[in-house]
Coordinates of C-alpha atoms in Angstrom, one line a residue:
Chain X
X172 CA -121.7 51.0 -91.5
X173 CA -123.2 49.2 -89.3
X174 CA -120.7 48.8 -86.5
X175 CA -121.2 52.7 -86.7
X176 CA -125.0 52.6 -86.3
X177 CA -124.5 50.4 -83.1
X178 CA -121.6 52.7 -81.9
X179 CA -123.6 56.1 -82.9
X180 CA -126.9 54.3 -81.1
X181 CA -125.2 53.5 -78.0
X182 CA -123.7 56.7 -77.7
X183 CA -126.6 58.5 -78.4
X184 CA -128.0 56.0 -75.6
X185 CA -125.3 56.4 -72.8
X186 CA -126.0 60.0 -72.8
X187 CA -130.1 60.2 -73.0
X188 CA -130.7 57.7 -70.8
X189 CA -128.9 59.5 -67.5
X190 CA -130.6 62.5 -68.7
X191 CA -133.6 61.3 -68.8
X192 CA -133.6 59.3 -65.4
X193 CA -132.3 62.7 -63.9
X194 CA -134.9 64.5 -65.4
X195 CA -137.6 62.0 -64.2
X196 CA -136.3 61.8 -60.9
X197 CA -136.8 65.4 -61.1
X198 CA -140.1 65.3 -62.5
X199 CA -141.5 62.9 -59.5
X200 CA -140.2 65.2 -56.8
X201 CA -142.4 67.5 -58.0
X202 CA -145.8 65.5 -58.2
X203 CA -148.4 65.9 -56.1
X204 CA -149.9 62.8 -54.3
X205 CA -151.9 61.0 -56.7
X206 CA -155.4 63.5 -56.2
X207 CA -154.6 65.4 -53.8
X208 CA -157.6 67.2 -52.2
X209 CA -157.6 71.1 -51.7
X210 CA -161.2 72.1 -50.9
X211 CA -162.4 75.7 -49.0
X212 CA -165.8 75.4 -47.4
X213 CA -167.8 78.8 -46.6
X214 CA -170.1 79.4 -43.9
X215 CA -172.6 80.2 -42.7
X216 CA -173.9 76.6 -44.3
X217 CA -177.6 76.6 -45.8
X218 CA -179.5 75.2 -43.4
X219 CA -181.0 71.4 -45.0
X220 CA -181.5 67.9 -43.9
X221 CA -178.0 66.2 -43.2
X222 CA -179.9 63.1 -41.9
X223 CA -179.0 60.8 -45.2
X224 CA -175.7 61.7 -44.6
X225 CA -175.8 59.2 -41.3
X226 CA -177.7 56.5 -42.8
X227 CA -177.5 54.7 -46.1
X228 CA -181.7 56.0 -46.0
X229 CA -181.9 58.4 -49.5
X230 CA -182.6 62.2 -49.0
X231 CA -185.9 62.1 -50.1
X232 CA -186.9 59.6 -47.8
X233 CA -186.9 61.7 -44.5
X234 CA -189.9 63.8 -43.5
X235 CA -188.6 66.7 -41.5
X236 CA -189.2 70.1 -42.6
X237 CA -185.8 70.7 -43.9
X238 CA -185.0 70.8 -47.3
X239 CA -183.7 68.0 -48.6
X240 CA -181.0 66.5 -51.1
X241 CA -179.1 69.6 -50.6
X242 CA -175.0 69.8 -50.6
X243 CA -174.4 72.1 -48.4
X244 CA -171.1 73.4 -46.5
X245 CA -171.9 71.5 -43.2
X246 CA -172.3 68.5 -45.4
X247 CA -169.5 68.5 -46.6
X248 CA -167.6 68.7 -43.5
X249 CA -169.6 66.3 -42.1
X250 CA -168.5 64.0 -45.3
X251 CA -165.0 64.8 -44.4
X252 CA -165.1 63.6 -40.9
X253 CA -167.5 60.7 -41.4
X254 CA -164.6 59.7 -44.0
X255 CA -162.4 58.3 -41.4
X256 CA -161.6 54.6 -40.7
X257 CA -158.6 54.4 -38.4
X258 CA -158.5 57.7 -36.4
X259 CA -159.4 61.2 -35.6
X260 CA -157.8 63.6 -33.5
X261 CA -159.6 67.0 -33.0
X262 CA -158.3 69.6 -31.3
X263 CA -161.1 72.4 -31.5
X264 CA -161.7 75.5 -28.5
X265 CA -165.2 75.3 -28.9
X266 CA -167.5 72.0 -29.6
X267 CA -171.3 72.4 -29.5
X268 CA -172.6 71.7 -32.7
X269 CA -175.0 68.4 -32.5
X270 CA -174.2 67.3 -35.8
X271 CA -170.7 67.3 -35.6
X272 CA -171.1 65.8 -32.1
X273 CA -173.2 63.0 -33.6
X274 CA -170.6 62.4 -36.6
X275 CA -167.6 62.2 -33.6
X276 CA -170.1 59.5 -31.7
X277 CA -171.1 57.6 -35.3
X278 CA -166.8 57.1 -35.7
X279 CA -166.2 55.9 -32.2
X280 CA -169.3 53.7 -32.6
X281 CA -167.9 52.2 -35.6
X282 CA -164.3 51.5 -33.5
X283 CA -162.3 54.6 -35.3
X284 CA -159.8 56.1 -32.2
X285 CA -161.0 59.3 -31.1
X286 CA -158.9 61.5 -29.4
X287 CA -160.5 65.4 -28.6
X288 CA -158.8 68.1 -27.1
X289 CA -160.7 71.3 -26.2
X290 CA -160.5 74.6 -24.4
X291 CA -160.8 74.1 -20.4
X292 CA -162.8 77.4 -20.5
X293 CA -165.3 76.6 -23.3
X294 CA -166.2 72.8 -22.0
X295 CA -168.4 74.5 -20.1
X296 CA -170.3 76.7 -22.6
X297 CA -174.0 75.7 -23.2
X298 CA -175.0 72.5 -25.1
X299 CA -170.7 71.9 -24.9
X300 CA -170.6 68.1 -26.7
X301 CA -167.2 67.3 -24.4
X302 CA -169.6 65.6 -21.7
X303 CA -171.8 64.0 -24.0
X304 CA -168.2 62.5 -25.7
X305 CA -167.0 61.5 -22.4
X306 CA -169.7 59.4 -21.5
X307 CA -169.7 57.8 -24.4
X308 CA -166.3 56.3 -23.8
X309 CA -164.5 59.1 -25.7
X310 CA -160.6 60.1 -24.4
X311 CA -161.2 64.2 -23.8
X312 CA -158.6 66.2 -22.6
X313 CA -158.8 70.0 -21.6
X314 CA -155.9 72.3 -22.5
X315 CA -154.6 73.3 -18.8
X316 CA -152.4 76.3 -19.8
X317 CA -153.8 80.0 -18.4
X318 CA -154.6 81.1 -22.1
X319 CA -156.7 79.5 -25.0
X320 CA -156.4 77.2 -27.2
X321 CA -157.8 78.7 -30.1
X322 CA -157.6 76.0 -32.7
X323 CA -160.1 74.7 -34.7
X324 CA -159.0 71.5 -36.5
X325 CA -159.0 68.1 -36.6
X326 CA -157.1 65.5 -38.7
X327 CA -159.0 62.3 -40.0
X328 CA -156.7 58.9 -40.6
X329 CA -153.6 61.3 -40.2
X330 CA -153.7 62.2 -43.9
X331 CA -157.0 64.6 -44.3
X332 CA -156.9 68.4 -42.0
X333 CA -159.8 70.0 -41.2
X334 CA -159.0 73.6 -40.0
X335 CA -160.4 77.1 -40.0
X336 CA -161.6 79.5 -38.3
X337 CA -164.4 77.3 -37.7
X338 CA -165.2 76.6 -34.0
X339 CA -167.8 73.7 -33.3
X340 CA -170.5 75.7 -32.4
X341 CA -174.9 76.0 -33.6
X342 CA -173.6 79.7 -33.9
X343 CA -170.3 79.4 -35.9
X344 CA -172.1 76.6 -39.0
X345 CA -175.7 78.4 -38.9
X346 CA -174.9 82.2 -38.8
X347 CA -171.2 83.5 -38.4
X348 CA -168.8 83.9 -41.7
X349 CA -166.6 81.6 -41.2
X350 CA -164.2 79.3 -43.7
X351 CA -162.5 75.4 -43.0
X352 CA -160.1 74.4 -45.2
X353 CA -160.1 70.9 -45.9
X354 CA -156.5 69.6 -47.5
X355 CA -154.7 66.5 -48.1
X356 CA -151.4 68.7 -48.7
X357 CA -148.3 66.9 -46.9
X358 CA -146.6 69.9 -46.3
X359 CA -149.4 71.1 -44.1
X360 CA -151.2 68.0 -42.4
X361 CA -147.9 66.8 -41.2
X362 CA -147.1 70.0 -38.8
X363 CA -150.2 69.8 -37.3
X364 CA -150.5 66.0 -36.9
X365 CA -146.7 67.0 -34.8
X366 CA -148.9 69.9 -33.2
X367 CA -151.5 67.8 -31.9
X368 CA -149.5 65.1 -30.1
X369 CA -147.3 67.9 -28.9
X370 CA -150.6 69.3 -27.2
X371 CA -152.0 66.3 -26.7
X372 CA -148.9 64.8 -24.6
X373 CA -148.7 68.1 -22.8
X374 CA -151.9 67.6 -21.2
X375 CA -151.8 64.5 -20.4
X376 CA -153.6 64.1 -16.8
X377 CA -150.8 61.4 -15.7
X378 CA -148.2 64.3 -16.5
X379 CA -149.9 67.4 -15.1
X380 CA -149.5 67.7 -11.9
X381 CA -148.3 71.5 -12.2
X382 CA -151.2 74.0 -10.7
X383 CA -153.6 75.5 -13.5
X384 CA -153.9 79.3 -12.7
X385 CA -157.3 81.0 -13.4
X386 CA -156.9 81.8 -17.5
X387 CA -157.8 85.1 -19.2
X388 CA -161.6 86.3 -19.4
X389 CA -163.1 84.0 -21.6
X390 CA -164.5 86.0 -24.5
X391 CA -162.4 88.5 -25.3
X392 CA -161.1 89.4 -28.7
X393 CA -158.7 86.0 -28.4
Chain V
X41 CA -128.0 44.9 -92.0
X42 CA -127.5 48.5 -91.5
X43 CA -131.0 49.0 -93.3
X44 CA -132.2 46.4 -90.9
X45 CA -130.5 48.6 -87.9
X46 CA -132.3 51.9 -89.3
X47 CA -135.5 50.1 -89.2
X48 CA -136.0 48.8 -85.9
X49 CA -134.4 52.3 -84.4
X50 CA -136.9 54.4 -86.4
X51 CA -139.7 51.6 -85.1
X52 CA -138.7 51.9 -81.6
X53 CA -138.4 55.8 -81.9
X54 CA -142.2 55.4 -83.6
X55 CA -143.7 53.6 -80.7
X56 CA -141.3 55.6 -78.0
X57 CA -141.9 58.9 -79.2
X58 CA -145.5 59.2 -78.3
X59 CA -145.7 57.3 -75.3
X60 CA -143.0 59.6 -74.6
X61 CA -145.1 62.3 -75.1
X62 CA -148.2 60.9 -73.6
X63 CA -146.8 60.1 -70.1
X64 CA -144.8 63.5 -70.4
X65 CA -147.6 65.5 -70.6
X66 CA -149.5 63.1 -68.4
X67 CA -146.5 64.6 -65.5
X68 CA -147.0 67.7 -66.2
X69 CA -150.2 68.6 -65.4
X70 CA -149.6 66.7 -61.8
X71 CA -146.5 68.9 -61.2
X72 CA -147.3 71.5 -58.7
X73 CA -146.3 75.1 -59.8
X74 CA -142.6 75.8 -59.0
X75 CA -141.6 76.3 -55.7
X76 CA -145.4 76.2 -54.2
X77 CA -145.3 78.0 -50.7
X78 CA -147.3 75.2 -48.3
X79 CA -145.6 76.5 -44.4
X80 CA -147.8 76.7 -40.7
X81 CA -146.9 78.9 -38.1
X82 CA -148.0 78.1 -34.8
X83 CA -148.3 80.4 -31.9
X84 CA -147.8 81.7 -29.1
X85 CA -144.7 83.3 -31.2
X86 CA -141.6 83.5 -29.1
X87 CA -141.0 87.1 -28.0
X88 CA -138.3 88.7 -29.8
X89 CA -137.2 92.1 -31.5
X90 CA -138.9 92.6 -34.9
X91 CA -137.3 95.9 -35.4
X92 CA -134.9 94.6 -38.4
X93 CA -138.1 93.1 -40.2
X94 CA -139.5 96.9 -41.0
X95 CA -135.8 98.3 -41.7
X96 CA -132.6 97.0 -43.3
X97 CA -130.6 97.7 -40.5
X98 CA -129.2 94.7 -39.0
X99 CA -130.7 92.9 -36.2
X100 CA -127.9 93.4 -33.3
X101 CA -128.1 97.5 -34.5
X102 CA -131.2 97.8 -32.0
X103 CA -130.9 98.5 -28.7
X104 CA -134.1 97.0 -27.1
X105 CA -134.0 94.6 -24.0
X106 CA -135.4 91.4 -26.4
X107 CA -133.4 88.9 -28.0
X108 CA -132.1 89.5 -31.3
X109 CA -132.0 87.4 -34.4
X110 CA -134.5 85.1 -33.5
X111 CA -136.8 83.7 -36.5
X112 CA -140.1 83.1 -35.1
X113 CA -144.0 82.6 -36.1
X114 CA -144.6 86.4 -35.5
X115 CA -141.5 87.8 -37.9
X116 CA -142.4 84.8 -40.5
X117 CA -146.0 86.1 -40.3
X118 CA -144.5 89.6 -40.7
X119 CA -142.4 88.7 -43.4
X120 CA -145.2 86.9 -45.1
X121 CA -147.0 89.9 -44.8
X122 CA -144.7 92.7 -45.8
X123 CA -143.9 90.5 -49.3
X124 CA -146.8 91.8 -50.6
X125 CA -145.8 93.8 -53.7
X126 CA -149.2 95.0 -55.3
X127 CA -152.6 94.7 -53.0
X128 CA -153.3 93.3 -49.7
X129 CA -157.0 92.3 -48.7
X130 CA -157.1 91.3 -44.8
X131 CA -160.6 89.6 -43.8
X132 CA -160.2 89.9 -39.8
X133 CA -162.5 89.7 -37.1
X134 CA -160.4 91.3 -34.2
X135 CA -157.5 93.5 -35.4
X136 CA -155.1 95.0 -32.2
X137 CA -151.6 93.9 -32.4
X138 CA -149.5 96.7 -33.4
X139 CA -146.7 94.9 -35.2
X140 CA -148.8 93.5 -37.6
X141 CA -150.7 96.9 -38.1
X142 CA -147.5 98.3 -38.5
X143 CA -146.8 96.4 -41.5
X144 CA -150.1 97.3 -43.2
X145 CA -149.4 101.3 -42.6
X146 CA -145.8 100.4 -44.2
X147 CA -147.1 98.5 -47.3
X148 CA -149.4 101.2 -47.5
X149 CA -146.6 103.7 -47.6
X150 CA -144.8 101.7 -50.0
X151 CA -148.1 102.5 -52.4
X152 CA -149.5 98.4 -52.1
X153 CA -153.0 98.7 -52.5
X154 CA -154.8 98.0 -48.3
X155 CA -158.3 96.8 -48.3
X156 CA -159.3 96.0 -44.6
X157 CA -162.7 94.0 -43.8
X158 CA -163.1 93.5 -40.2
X159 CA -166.2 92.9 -37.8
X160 CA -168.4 96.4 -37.0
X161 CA -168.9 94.8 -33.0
X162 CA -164.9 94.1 -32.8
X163 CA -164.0 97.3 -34.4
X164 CA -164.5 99.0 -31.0
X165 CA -162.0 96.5 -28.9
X166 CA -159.7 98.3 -27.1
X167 CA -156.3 98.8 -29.2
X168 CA -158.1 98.3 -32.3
X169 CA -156.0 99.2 -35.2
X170 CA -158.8 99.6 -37.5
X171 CA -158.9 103.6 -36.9
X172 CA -155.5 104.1 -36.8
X173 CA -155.3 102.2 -40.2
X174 CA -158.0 104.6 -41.9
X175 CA -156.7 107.9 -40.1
X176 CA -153.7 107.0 -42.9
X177 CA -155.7 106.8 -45.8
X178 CA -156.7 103.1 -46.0
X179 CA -160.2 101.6 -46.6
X180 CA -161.6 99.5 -44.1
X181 CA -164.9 98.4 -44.1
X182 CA -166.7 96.7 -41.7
X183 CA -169.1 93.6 -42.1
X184 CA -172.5 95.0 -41.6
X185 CA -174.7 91.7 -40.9
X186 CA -176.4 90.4 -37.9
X187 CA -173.6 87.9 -37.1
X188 CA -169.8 87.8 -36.5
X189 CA -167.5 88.3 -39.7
X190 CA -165.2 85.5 -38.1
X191 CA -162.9 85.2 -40.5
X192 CA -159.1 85.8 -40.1
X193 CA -157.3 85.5 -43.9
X194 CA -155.1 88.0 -45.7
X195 CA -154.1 88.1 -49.4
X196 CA -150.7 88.9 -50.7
X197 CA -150.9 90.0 -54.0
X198 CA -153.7 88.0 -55.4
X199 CA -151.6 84.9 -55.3
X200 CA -150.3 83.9 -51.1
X201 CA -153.3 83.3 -48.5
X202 CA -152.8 83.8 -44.8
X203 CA -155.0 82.3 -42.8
X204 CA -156.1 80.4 -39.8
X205 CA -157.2 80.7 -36.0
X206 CA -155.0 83.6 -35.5
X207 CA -157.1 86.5 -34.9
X208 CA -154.8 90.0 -35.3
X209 CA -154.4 90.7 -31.6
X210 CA -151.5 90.7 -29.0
X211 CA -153.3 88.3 -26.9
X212 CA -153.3 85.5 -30.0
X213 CA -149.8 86.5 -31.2
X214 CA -148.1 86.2 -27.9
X215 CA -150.4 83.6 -25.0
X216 CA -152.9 81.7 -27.1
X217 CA -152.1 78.0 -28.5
X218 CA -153.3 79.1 -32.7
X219 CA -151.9 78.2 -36.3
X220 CA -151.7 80.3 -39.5
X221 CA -151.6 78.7 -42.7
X222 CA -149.3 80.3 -45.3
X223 CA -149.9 79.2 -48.6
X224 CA -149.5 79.4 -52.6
X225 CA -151.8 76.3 -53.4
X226 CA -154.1 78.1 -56.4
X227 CA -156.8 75.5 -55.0
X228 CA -157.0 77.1 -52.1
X229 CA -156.2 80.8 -52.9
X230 CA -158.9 81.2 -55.4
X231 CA -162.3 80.7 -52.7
X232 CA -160.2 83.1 -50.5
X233 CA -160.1 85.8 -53.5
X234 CA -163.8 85.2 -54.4
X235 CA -164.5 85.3 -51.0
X236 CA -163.1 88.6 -49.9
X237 CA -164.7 90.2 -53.0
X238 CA -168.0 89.3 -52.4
X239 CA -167.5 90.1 -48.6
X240 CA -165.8 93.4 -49.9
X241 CA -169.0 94.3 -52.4
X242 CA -171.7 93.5 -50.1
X243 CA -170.2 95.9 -47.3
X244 CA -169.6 98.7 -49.8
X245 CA -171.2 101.6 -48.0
X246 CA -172.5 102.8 -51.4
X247 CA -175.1 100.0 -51.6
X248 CA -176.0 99.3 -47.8
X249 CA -179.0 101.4 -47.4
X250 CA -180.8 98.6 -45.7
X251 CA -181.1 99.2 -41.7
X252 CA -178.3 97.1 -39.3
X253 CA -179.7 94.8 -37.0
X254 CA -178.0 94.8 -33.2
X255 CA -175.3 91.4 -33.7
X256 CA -175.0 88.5 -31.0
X257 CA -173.3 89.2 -27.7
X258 CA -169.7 90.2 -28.8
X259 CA -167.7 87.8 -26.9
X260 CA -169.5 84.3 -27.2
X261 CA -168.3 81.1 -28.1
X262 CA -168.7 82.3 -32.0

């Protein structure tokens, strides 16, 4: 009887225990990364006091107008690209928002590598931050092709993407509707971390020695 | 001895069973929903026929000087878009290309429920589809407020978002650098939904008595 129990046990084990294993395997294919972030942000952002959000100084303790202690969608990007400590690459056609411009200088001050690529077209726009970025010692390259490039995103430590239809612009966080989706989905940071050095490497100034032709009218329905 | 045997297996099933259980469930509600749709397109698309997309005649049946059977980011977009089933809700600023307004007419046709929101300024683009769209019985709407409705998303059924740089012209499609997100993540699909219906509801001609304010200069770095 029980020569039978360790026969009907092993048995019983030899074919649950591949099962299972297969199943789990299974199971952990499917996972996602260990919280996983998926967040949408809306704009336009309530306007508020963001300057708490570049010092360790509490909300309450600034005394500009603003409201203050507020979360607000501009925040929370701000949050999102303050959160790197290795690198971010941006790649955005537009970049004249101050406080983004500040939270770009606040990264490079603190040693994170900053690479930005913008529109050749648009570094020119009023208040455009690409100068301001350059002199601080930032690498920013123009896209040289004849058309736009229309993205708006950037990638912080090569595992959080920032994109949207969000350009970097006073107008685009204060007044337009506008959305950024802010993800830490493999499936989609990977193709444009590959995007960006694609672009990136493509207008390299050491590579380009092609001649840029005038590009389409800036401003139209791109 | 076989008592003994029966023992420590119904012990071991006793602790095994609900730790079992426990880290079971524990996987399960990290698993991401079968088969969860996470792609990007980037464009410029490669130029090629999409006549086979709209009709089930094979690809090397047309006759047009393009290449034939290519897959590219335009007929994935296409296809993306044509999958829709029930309802479509498209959130565009700038709406020209005629492919992609050529799947809207045909979903229409096939009875999906079209809701188009698109910017009043941008409505007036040359090529717009936005006319063409309502001269065959579909409701667009166009965003009535001071500033630019800058989105560029589109909802399959309730359940895939589209959405990205891309605005819904010839000129993005075919010359600029842009990226469209295709996705099933819930996370991010739900904002989009709320999104378009509170976008849909305050533009409802029915309730907007109030007088419309001239917008920025079309054409700025929104």
């Amino acid at each position: 009887m029980s020569a039978m129990w360790t026969v009907k046990v092993l048995g019983l084990a030899a074919v649950a225990l591949p099962l299972g294993l297969e199943l789990l395997g299974r199971l952990l294919r499917r996972l996602r990364p260990a919280g996983t972030l998926n967040q949408v942000l809306f704009f336009p952002s309530e306007v508020a006091c963001v300057e708490h959000i570049f010092s360790s100084l509490s909300p309450r303790s600034c005394l500009c107008p603003l409201p203050h202690g507020v979360e607000t969608s501009l925040s929370r990007l701000l949050r999102s690209v303050l959160s790197a400590t290795s690198s971010l690459d941006l790649c955005v056609f537009a970049f004249s928002n101050m406080n983004l411009s500040r939270a770009v200088l606040a990264l490079h001050d603190r040693g994170v590598a900053v690479r930005v690529l913008t529109d050749r077209d648009y570094v020119t726009i009023s208040g455009s931050q690409i100068g301001v970025l350059r002199k601080a010692g930032i690498c920013a390259r123009c896209d040289a092709s004849s058309v736009h490039m229309h993205h708006k995103f950037a990638l912080v430590d090569g595992r959080l993407l920032i994109t949207g239809s969000l350009n970097w612009t006073l107008t685009a966080v204060q007044s337009n509707t506008e959305n950024v989706v802010v993800t830490e989905e493999p499936d989609l940071v990977r193709p444009f971390a590959e995007e960006f050095l694609r672009l990136w490497e493509r207008n390299d100034p050491a590579r380009s020695l092609r001649p840029q032709r005038p590009k389409l009218q800036p401003g139209s329905a791109d």
